[in-house]
XYZ file of C-alpha atoms in Angstrom:
335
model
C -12.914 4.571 3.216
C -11.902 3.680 6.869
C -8.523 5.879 6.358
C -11.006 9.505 5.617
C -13.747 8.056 7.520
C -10.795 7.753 11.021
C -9.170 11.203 9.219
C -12.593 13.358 9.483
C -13.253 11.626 13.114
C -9.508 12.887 14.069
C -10.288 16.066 12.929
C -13.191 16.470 14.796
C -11.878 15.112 17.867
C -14.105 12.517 17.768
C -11.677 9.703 18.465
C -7.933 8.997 20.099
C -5.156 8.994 17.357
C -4.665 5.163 18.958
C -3.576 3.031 15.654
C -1.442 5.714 14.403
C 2.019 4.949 15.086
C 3.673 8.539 15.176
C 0.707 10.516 16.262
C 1.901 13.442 18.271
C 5.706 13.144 17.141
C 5.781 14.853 13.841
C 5.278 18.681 13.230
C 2.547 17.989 10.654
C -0.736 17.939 12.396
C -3.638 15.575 11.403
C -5.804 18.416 10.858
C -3.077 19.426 7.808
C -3.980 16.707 6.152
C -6.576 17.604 3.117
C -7.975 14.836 0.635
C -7.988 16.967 -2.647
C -9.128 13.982 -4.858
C -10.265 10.545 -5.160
C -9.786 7.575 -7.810
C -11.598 4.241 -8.342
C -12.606 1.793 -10.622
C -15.919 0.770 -9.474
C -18.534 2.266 -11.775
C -20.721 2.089 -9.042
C -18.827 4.499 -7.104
C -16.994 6.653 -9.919
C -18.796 10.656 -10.077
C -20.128 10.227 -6.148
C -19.039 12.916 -4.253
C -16.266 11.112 -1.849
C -18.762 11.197 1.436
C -21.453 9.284 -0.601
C -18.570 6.590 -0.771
C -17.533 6.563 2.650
C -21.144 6.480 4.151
C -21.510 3.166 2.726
C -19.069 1.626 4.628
C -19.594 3.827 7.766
C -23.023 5.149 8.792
C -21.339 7.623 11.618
C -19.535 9.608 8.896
C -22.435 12.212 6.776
C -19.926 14.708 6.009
C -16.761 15.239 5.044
C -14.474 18.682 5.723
C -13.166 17.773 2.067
C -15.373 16.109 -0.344
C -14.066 15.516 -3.800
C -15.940 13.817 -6.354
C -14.343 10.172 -7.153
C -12.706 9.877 -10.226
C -12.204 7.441 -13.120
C -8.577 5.318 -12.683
C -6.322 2.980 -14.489
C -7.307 -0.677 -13.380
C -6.088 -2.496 -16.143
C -7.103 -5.844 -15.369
C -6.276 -5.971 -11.442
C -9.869 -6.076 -10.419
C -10.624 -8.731 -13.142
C -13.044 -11.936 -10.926
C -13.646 -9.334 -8.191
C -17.749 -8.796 -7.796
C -17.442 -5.666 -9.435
C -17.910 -3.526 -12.607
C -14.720 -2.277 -13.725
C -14.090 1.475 -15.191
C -10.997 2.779 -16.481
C -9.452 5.532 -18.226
C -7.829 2.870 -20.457
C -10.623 1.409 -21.861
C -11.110 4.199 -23.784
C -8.100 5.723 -24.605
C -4.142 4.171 -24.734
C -1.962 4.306 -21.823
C 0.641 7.453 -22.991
C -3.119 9.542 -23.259
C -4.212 8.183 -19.934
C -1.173 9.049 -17.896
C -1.478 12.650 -19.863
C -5.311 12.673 -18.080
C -3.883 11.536 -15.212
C -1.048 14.588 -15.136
C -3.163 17.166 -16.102
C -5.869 16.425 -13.331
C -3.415 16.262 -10.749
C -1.801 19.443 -11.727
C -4.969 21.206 -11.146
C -5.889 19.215 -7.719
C -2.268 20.247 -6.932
C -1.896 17.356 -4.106
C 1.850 16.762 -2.415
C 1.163 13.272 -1.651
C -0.257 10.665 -3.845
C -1.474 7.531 -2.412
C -1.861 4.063 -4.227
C -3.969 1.954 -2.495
C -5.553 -0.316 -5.585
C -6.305 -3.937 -5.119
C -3.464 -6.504 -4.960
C -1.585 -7.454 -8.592
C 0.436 -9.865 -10.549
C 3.273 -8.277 -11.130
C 6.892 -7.939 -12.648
C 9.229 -5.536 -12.221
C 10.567 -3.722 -14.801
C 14.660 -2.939 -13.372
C 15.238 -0.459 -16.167
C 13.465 2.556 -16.986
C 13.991 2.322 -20.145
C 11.753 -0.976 -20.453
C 8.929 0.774 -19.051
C 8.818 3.815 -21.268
C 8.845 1.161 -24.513
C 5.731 -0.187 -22.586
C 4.299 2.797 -22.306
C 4.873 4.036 -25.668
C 3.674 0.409 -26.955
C 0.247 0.802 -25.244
C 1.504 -2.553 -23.386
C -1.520 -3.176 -20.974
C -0.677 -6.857 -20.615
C 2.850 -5.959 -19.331
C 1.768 -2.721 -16.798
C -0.298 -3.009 -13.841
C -2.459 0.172 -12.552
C -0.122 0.621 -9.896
C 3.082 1.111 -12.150
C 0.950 3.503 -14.400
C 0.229 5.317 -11.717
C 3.713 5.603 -10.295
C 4.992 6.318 -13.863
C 2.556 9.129 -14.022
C 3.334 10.358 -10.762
C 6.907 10.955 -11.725
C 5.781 13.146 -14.783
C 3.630 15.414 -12.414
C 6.232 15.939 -9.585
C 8.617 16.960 -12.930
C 5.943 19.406 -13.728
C 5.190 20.601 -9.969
C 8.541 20.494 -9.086
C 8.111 17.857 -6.208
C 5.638 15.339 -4.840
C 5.854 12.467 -3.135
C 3.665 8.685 -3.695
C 2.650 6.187 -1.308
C 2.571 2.644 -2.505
C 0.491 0.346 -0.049
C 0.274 -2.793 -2.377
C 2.819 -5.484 -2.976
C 3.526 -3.819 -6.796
C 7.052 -2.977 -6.829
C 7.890 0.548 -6.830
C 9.877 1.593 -4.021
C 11.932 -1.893 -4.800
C 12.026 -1.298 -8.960
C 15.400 0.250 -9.775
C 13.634 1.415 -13.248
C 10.928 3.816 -11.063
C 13.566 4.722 -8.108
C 15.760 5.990 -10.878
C 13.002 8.247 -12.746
C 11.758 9.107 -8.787
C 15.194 10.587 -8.408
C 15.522 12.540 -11.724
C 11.943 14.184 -11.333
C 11.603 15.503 -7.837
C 9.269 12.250 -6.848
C 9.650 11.045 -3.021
C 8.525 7.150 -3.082
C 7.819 5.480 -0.054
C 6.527 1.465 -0.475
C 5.973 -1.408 -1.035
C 3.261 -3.020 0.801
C 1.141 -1.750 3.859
C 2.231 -4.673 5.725
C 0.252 -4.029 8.665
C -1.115 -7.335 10.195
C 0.999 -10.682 11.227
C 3.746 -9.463 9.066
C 5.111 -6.606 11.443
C 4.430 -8.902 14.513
C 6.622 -11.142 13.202
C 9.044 -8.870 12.293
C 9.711 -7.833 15.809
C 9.467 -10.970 17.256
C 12.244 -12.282 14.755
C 14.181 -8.927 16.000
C 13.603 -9.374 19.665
C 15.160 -13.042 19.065
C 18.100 -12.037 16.469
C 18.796 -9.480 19.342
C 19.096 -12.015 22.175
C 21.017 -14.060 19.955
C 18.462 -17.229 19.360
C 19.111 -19.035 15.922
C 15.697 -19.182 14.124
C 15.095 -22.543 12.955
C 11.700 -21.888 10.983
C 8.863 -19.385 10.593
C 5.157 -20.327 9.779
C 3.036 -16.951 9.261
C -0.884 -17.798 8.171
C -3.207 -15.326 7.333
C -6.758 -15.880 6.445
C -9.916 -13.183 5.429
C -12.920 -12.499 4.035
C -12.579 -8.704 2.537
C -12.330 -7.993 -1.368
C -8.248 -7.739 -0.917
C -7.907 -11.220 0.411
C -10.486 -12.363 -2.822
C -7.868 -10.722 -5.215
C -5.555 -13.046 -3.078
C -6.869 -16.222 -4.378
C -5.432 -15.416 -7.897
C -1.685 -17.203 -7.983
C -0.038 -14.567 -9.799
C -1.243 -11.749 -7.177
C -0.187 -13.858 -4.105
C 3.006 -14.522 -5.494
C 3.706 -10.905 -5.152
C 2.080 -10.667 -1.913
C 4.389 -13.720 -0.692
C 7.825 -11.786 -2.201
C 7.282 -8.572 0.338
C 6.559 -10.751 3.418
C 8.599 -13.336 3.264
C 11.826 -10.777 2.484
C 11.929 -9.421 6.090
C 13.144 -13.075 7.233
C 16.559 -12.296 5.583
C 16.399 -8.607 6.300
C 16.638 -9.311 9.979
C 17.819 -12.644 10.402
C 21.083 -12.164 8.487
C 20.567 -15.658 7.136
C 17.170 -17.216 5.441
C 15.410 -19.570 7.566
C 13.020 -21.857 6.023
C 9.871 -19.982 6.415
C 6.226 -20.268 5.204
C 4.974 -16.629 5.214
C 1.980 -15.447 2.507
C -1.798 -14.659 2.150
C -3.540 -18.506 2.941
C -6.869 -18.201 1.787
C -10.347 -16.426 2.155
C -12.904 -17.224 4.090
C -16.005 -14.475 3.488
C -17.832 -14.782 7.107
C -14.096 -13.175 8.255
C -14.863 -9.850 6.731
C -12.277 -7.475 7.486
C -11.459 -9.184 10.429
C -8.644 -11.656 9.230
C -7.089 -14.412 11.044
C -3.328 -14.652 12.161
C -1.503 -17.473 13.415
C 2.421 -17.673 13.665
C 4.807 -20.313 14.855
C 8.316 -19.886 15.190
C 10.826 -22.349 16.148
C 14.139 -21.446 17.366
C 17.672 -23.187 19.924
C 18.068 -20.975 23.152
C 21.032 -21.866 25.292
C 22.761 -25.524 25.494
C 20.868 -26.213 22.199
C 17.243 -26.114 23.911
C 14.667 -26.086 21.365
C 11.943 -23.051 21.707
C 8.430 -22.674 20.098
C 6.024 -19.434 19.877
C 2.529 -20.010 18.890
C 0.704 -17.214 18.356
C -2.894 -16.346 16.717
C -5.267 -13.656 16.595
C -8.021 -11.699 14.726
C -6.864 -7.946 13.410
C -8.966 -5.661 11.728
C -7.306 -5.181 8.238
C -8.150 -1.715 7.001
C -8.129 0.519 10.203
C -4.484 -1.241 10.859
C -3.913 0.201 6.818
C -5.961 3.479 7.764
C -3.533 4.401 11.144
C -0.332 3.774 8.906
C -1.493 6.129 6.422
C -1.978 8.892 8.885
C 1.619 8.908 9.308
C 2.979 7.598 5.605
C 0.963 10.818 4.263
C 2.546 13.476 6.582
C 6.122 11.609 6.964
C 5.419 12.015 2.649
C 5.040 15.674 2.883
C 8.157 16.125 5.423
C 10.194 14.219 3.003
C 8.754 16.099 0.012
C 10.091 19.407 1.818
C 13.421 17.935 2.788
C 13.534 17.050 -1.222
C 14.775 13.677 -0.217
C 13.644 12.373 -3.517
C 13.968 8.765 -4.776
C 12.840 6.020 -2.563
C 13.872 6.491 1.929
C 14.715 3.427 3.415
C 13.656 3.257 6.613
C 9.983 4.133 5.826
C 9.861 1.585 3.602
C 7.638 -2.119 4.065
Protein backbone atom coordinates (compact mmCIF):
# COMPACT_ATOMS: atom_id res chain seq x y z
CA UNK A 1 0.00 0.00 0.00
CA UNK A 2 2.63 2.74 0.87
CA UNK A 3 4.59 1.79 -2.56
CA UNK A 4 0.99 2.92 -4.93
CA UNK A 5 -0.11 5.13 -2.25
CA UNK A 6 3.92 7.26 -2.73
CA UNK A 7 3.46 6.05 -6.74
CA UNK A 8 -0.07 7.99 -7.26
CA UNK A 9 1.40 11.01 -4.96
CA UNK A 10 4.58 11.01 -7.50
CA UNK A 11 2.41 11.11 -10.20
CA UNK A 12 0.55 13.85 -9.14
CA UNK A 13 3.36 15.83 -8.05
CA UNK A 14 2.27 15.75 -4.81
CA UNK A 15 5.54 14.82 -3.17
CA UNK A 16 9.63 14.89 -3.84
CA UNK A 17 10.90 11.51 -5.33
CA UNK A 18 13.22 11.75 -1.85
CA UNK A 19 13.51 7.82 -0.80
CA UNK A 20 13.95 6.74 -4.25
CA UNK A 21 17.43 6.03 -4.88
CA UNK A 22 17.71 6.56 -8.79
CA UNK A 23 14.97 9.05 -9.23
CA UNK A 24 15.84 11.29 -12.10
CA UNK A 25 18.73 8.95 -13.53
CA UNK A 26 16.90 6.41 -15.53
CA UNK A 27 14.98 7.07 -18.87
CA UNK A 28 11.83 5.43 -17.46
CA UNK A 29 9.74 8.06 -15.86
CA UNK A 30 7.64 7.44 -12.66
CA UNK A 31 4.64 8.43 -14.42
CA UNK A 32 5.40 5.07 -16.84
CA UNK A 33 4.85 3.11 -14.23
CA UNK A 34 1.11 1.45 -14.38
CA UNK A 35 -0.18 -1.11 -11.63
CA UNK A 36 -2.21 -3.49 -13.97
CA UNK A 37 -3.11 -5.94 -11.10
CA UNK A 38 -3.08 -6.80 -7.56
CA UNK A 39 -2.77 -10.17 -5.42
CA UNK A 40 -3.44 -10.98 -1.74
CA UNK A 41 -4.42 -13.39 0.59
CA UNK A 42 -6.45 -11.57 3.02
CA UNK A 43 -10.11 -12.39 2.43
CA UNK A 44 -10.81 -9.26 3.83
CA UNK A 45 -9.20 -7.45 1.14
CA UNK A 46 -9.48 -10.00 -1.92
CA UNK A 47 -12.39 -8.46 -4.83
CA UNK A 48 -11.80 -4.59 -3.39
CA UNK A 49 -10.98 -2.49 -6.02
CA UNK A 50 -7.05 -1.70 -5.21
CA UNK A 51 -7.88 2.10 -3.84
CA UNK A 52 -10.38 0.60 -1.28
CA UNK A 53 -7.10 -1.23 -0.04
CA UNK A 54 -4.83 1.53 0.01
CA UNK A 55 -7.28 4.03 1.75
CA UNK A 56 -7.08 1.95 4.71
CA UNK A 57 -3.72 2.46 5.35
CA UNK A 58 -3.62 6.07 3.98
CA UNK A 59 -6.57 8.47 4.32
CA UNK A 60 -4.80 11.17 1.76
CA UNK A 61 -5.01 8.67 -1.12
CA UNK A 62 -9.19 8.40 -2.57
CA UNK A 63 -8.17 7.58 -5.95
CA UNK A 64 -6.03 5.83 -7.84
CA UNK A 65 -4.93 6.66 -11.80
CA UNK A 66 -4.99 2.67 -11.98
CA UNK A 67 -7.31 0.75 -9.89
CA UNK A 68 -7.40 -2.97 -10.33
CA UNK A 69 -9.47 -5.14 -8.37
CA UNK A 70 -7.24 -7.39 -5.83
CA UNK A 71 -6.99 -10.78 -6.62
CA UNK A 72 -6.93 -14.23 -5.00
CA UNK A 73 -2.97 -15.59 -4.50
CA UNK A 74 -1.00 -18.60 -3.54
CA UNK A 75 -0.20 -18.28 0.31
CA UNK A 76 0.32 -21.68 1.10
CA UNK A 77 0.86 -21.57 4.64
CA UNK A 78 3.19 -18.32 4.93
CA UNK A 79 0.57 -16.26 6.62
CA UNK A 80 -0.31 -19.21 8.97
CA UNK A 81 -0.43 -17.31 13.15
CA UNK A 82 -0.69 -13.92 11.39
CA UNK A 83 -4.21 -12.09 12.63
CA UNK A 84 -5.64 -12.81 9.46
CA UNK A 85 -8.02 -14.94 7.31
CA UNK A 86 -6.15 -16.64 4.73
CA UNK A 87 -7.43 -17.14 0.89
CA UNK A 88 -5.74 -18.95 -1.71
CA UNK A 89 -6.02 -20.27 -5.06
CA UNK A 90 -4.67 -23.55 -3.60
CA UNK A 91 -7.15 -24.32 -1.32
CA UNK A 92 -9.25 -25.13 -3.90
CA UNK A 93 -7.51 -26.43 -6.61
CA UNK A 94 -3.67 -28.25 -6.83
CA UNK A 95 -0.68 -26.28 -7.46
CA UNK A 96 0.05 -27.32 -11.52
CA UNK A 97 -3.96 -25.77 -11.91
CA UNK A 98 -3.10 -22.78 -9.81
CA UNK A 99 0.03 -21.68 -11.56
CA UNK A 100 -2.20 -22.37 -14.95
CA UNK A 101 -4.76 -19.51 -13.18
CA UNK A 102 -2.01 -17.69 -12.36
CA UNK A 103 -0.56 -17.69 -16.27
CA UNK A 104 -3.59 -17.18 -17.86
CA UNK A 105 -4.54 -14.00 -15.73
CA UNK A 106 -1.35 -12.50 -16.25
CA UNK A 107 -1.41 -13.03 -19.91
CA UNK A 108 -4.45 -10.99 -20.14
CA UNK A 109 -3.20 -8.14 -17.52
CA UNK A 110 -0.13 -8.31 -19.82
CA UNK A 111 2.27 -6.67 -16.99
CA UNK A 112 6.35 -6.51 -17.76
CA UNK A 113 7.21 -6.56 -14.23
CA UNK A 114 5.97 -8.81 -11.58
CA UNK A 115 6.53 -7.98 -8.06
CA UNK A 116 6.60 -10.45 -5.01
CA UNK A 117 6.19 -8.78 -2.02
CA UNK A 118 4.33 -11.69 0.28
CA UNK A 119 5.06 -12.02 3.92
CA UNK A 120 8.39 -13.51 5.11
CA UNK A 121 8.84 -17.66 4.73
CA UNK A 122 10.56 -20.75 5.83
CA UNK A 123 12.23 -21.76 3.17
CA UNK A 124 14.60 -24.21 1.19
CA UNK A 125 15.98 -23.91 -1.88
CA UNK A 126 15.49 -26.18 -4.40
CA UNK A 127 19.31 -26.00 -6.59
CA UNK A 128 17.86 -28.03 -9.43
CA UNK A 129 15.03 -27.37 -11.54
CA UNK A 130 14.28 -30.46 -11.95
CA UNK A 131 13.32 -30.93 -8.10
CA UNK A 132 10.90 -28.26 -8.35
CA UNK A 133 8.92 -29.40 -11.34
CA UNK A 134 8.49 -33.08 -9.37
CA UNK A 135 7.05 -30.70 -6.63
CA UNK A 136 4.97 -29.16 -8.71
CA UNK A 137 3.70 -32.05 -10.50
CA UNK A 138 3.34 -33.82 -6.90
CA UNK A 139 0.97 -31.06 -5.64
CA UNK A 140 3.89 -30.71 -2.88
CA UNK A 141 2.49 -27.72 -0.77
CA UNK A 142 4.56 -28.68 2.26
CA UNK A 143 7.79 -28.41 0.18
CA UNK A 144 6.84 -24.87 -1.98
CA UNK A 145 6.36 -21.61 -0.49
CA UNK A 146 4.00 -18.87 -2.32
CA UNK A 147 6.92 -17.09 -3.34
CA UNK A 148 8.58 -20.03 -5.38
CA UNK A 149 5.07 -20.72 -6.96
CA UNK A 150 4.95 -17.56 -7.96
CA UNK A 151 8.41 -17.32 -9.45
CA UNK A 152 7.82 -20.77 -11.08
CA UNK A 153 4.76 -19.35 -12.65
CA UNK A 154 6.34 -16.31 -13.66
CA UNK A 155 8.81 -18.18 -15.78
CA UNK A 156 5.89 -19.98 -17.70
CA UNK A 157 4.27 -16.51 -18.57
CA UNK A 158 7.47 -14.65 -19.73
CA UNK A 159 7.82 -18.17 -22.06
CA UNK A 160 4.41 -17.35 -23.29
CA UNK A 161 4.90 -13.38 -23.57
CA UNK A 162 8.15 -13.69 -24.73
CA UNK A 163 9.81 -11.67 -21.79
CA UNK A 164 9.07 -10.32 -18.33
CA UNK A 165 10.88 -9.64 -15.60
CA UNK A 166 10.02 -10.48 -11.37
CA UNK A 167 10.94 -8.68 -8.39
CA UNK A 168 11.55 -10.71 -5.30
CA UNK A 169 11.51 -8.45 -2.06
CA UNK A 170 11.41 -11.35 0.56
CA UNK A 171 14.22 -13.46 1.88
CA UNK A 172 12.74 -16.69 -0.41
CA UNK A 173 15.46 -17.62 -2.61
CA UNK A 174 15.03 -16.93 -6.14
CA UNK A 175 17.52 -14.74 -7.53
CA UNK A 176 20.10 -17.07 -5.31
CA UNK A 177 18.30 -20.70 -6.43
CA UNK A 178 20.35 -22.10 -9.31
CA UNK A 179 17.06 -24.35 -10.09
CA UNK A 180 14.84 -20.84 -10.88
CA UNK A 181 18.00 -18.77 -12.39
CA UNK A 182 18.34 -21.64 -14.78
CA UNK A 183 14.49 -21.81 -15.94
CA UNK A 184 14.74 -17.59 -15.70
CA UNK A 185 17.35 -17.95 -18.39
CA UNK A 186 15.65 -20.52 -20.72
CA UNK A 187 12.21 -18.56 -20.70
CA UNK A 188 12.90 -14.92 -21.30
CA UNK A 189 12.37 -14.17 -17.28
CA UNK A 190 14.64 -11.16 -15.85
CA UNK A 191 14.93 -11.92 -11.88
CA UNK A 192 16.09 -9.41 -9.69
CA UNK A 193 16.13 -10.48 -5.59
CA UNK A 194 16.37 -11.60 -2.84
CA UNK A 195 15.32 -9.50 -0.04
CA UNK A 196 14.33 -5.70 0.07
CA UNK A 197 16.97 -5.17 2.52
CA UNK A 198 16.26 -1.69 3.12
CA UNK A 199 16.79 -0.77 6.86
CA UNK A 200 20.11 -1.44 9.16
CA UNK A 201 21.18 -3.95 6.66
CA UNK A 202 22.38 -1.45 3.83
CA UNK A 203 23.79 0.92 6.58
CA UNK A 204 25.86 -1.60 7.55
CA UNK A 205 26.82 -2.58 4.39
CA UNK A 206 28.47 0.68 3.63
CA UNK A 207 29.87 1.20 6.76
CA UNK A 208 31.66 -2.32 6.49
CA UNK A 209 32.73 -0.89 2.83
CA UNK A 210 33.86 2.49 3.94
CA UNK A 211 36.15 0.43 6.55
CA UNK A 212 37.28 -2.59 4.10
CA UNK A 213 38.20 0.49 1.88
CA UNK A 214 40.43 2.26 4.42
CA UNK A 215 41.84 -0.94 5.20
CA UNK A 216 40.45 -1.52 9.02
CA UNK A 217 40.21 -5.34 9.95
CA UNK A 218 36.61 -5.91 11.24
CA UNK A 219 36.73 -7.70 14.37
CA UNK A 220 32.81 -8.20 14.91
CA UNK A 221 29.42 -6.95 13.75
CA UNK A 222 26.23 -6.75 16.00
CA UNK A 223 23.10 -5.60 13.75
CA UNK A 224 19.59 -5.56 15.97
CA UNK A 225 16.46 -4.89 14.57
CA UNK A 226 13.25 -4.70 16.40
CA UNK A 227 9.26 -3.85 15.12
CA UNK A 228 5.91 -3.96 15.54
CA UNK A 229 4.35 -4.38 11.78
CA UNK A 230 2.75 -7.80 10.53
CA UNK A 231 6.34 -8.64 8.69
CA UNK A 232 8.30 -8.50 11.87
CA UNK A 233 5.17 -10.91 13.54
CA UNK A 234 5.90 -13.47 10.68
CA UNK A 235 9.50 -12.93 12.12
CA UNK A 236 8.89 -14.55 15.35
CA UNK A 237 8.43 -17.98 13.58
CA UNK A 238 12.18 -19.76 13.66
CA UNK A 239 11.99 -21.21 10.37
CA UNK A 240 11.10 -17.67 8.66
CA UNK A 241 13.94 -15.81 10.53
CA UNK A 242 16.32 -18.29 9.65
CA UNK A 243 15.87 -17.21 6.14
CA UNK A 244 15.72 -13.68 7.01
CA UNK A 245 19.18 -14.16 8.99
CA UNK A 246 20.87 -16.11 5.64
CA UNK A 247 20.39 -12.75 3.29
CA UNK A 248 21.72 -10.33 5.95
CA UNK A 249 24.25 -11.84 7.44
CA UNK A 250 25.86 -12.88 3.71
CA UNK A 251 26.96 -9.28 2.91
CA UNK A 252 29.65 -9.64 5.86
CA UNK A 253 31.65 -12.02 3.55
CA UNK A 254 30.59 -10.31 0.38
CA UNK A 255 32.52 -7.25 1.39
CA UNK A 256 34.79 -8.16 3.98
CA UNK A 257 36.64 -10.82 1.97
CA UNK A 258 36.80 -12.84 5.16
CA UNK A 259 33.72 -13.70 7.74
CA UNK A 260 33.85 -11.86 10.86
CA UNK A 261 31.93 -13.11 13.70
CA UNK A 262 28.78 -11.22 13.34
CA UNK A 263 25.27 -11.22 14.92
CA UNK A 264 23.02 -9.81 12.14
CA UNK A 265 18.98 -10.96 11.94
CA UNK A 266 15.35 -9.85 12.72
CA UNK A 267 15.44 -9.63 17.01
CA UNK A 268 12.03 -9.52 17.94
CA UNK A 269 8.63 -7.57 17.80
CA UNK A 270 7.49 -5.21 19.81
CA UNK A 271 3.69 -4.00 18.51
CA UNK A 272 3.70 -0.22 20.00
CA UNK A 273 6.83 0.06 17.18
CA UNK A 274 4.47 -0.16 14.29
CA UNK A 275 6.21 0.34 11.18
CA UNK A 276 8.65 2.27 12.78
CA UNK A 277 11.38 -0.40 13.71
CA UNK A 278 14.34 -0.02 15.81
CA UNK A 279 18.09 -0.29 14.64
CA UNK A 280 21.08 -0.52 16.60
CA UNK A 281 24.59 -1.62 15.22
CA UNK A 282 27.98 -2.04 16.79
CA UNK A 283 30.97 -2.75 15.02
CA UNK A 284 34.31 -3.37 16.35
CA UNK A 285 37.33 -3.09 14.34
CA UNK A 286 41.95 -2.39 14.81
CA UNK A 287 42.87 1.01 13.06
CA UNK A 288 46.56 1.74 12.94
CA UNK A 289 49.32 0.36 15.57
CA UNK A 290 46.59 -2.20 16.54
CA UNK A 291 44.16 0.55 18.14
CA UNK A 292 40.92 -0.92 18.84
CA UNK A 293 37.74 1.11 17.25
CA UNK A 294 33.96 0.89 18.13
CA UNK A 295 30.76 2.36 16.15
CA UNK A 296 27.56 2.44 17.97
CA UNK A 297 24.87 3.31 16.11
CA UNK A 298 20.85 3.23 16.58
CA UNK A 299 17.90 4.63 15.10
CA UNK A 300 14.15 4.36 14.21
CA UNK A 301 13.38 3.83 10.17
CA UNK A 302 10.16 3.62 8.75
CA UNK A 303 10.01 0.05 7.18
CA UNK A 304 7.65 0.16 4.23
CA UNK A 305 8.24 3.66 2.62
CA UNK A 306 12.19 2.60 2.81
CA UNK A 307 10.57 -0.85 0.75
CA UNK A 308 8.13 1.57 -1.25
CA UNK A 309 11.27 4.10 -2.64
CA UNK A 310 13.31 0.87 -3.67
CA UNK A 311 10.54 -0.36 -5.64
CA UNK A 312 10.22 2.79 -7.62
CA UNK A 313 13.46 2.01 -9.05
CA UNK A 314 13.55 -2.14 -8.90
CA UNK A 315 10.24 -1.82 -11.16
CA UNK A 316 11.66 0.50 -13.91
CA UNK A 317 15.48 -0.82 -13.63
CA UNK A 318 13.00 -4.39 -14.27
CA UNK A 319 11.57 -3.05 -17.39
CA UNK A 320 15.12 -1.63 -18.74
CA UNK A 321 16.50 -5.00 -18.16
CA UNK A 322 13.45 -6.73 -19.66
CA UNK A 323 14.24 -4.61 -22.96
CA UNK A 324 17.96 -5.22 -22.86
CA UNK A 325 16.72 -9.13 -22.63
CA UNK A 326 19.29 -9.55 -19.95
CA UNK A 327 17.42 -12.53 -18.74
CA UNK A 328 18.36 -14.77 -15.77
CA UNK A 329 19.19 -13.16 -12.55
CA UNK A 330 21.74 -9.29 -12.81
CA UNK A 331 24.06 -9.06 -10.19
CA UNK A 332 24.50 -5.87 -9.19
CA UNK A 333 20.76 -5.16 -8.59
CA UNK A 334 20.59 -7.83 -6.52
CA UNK A 335 20.09 -7.71 -2.21
Amino acid sequence: STFVAGLEKLKKGEIEPYGVPLAGELPIDFKDIRIVGSYDVDRAKIGKKLSEVVSQYWCDVNSLSDDPVVSTGVHLGSVKNLPIEAEGLEDSMTLKEAIERLVDEWSKLDPDVIVNTCTTEAFKPFGNKEELLKAIENNDKERLTATQVYAYAATLYAKKRGGAAFVNVIPTYIANDPAFVELAKGNNLVVFGDDGATGATPFTADVLSHLAQRNRYVKDVAQFNIGGNMDFLALTDEGKNKGKEFTKSSIVKDILGYDAPHYIKPTGYLEPLGDKKFIAIHIEYTSFNGATDELMISGRINDSPALGGLLVDLVRLGKIALNRKEYGTVYPVNA
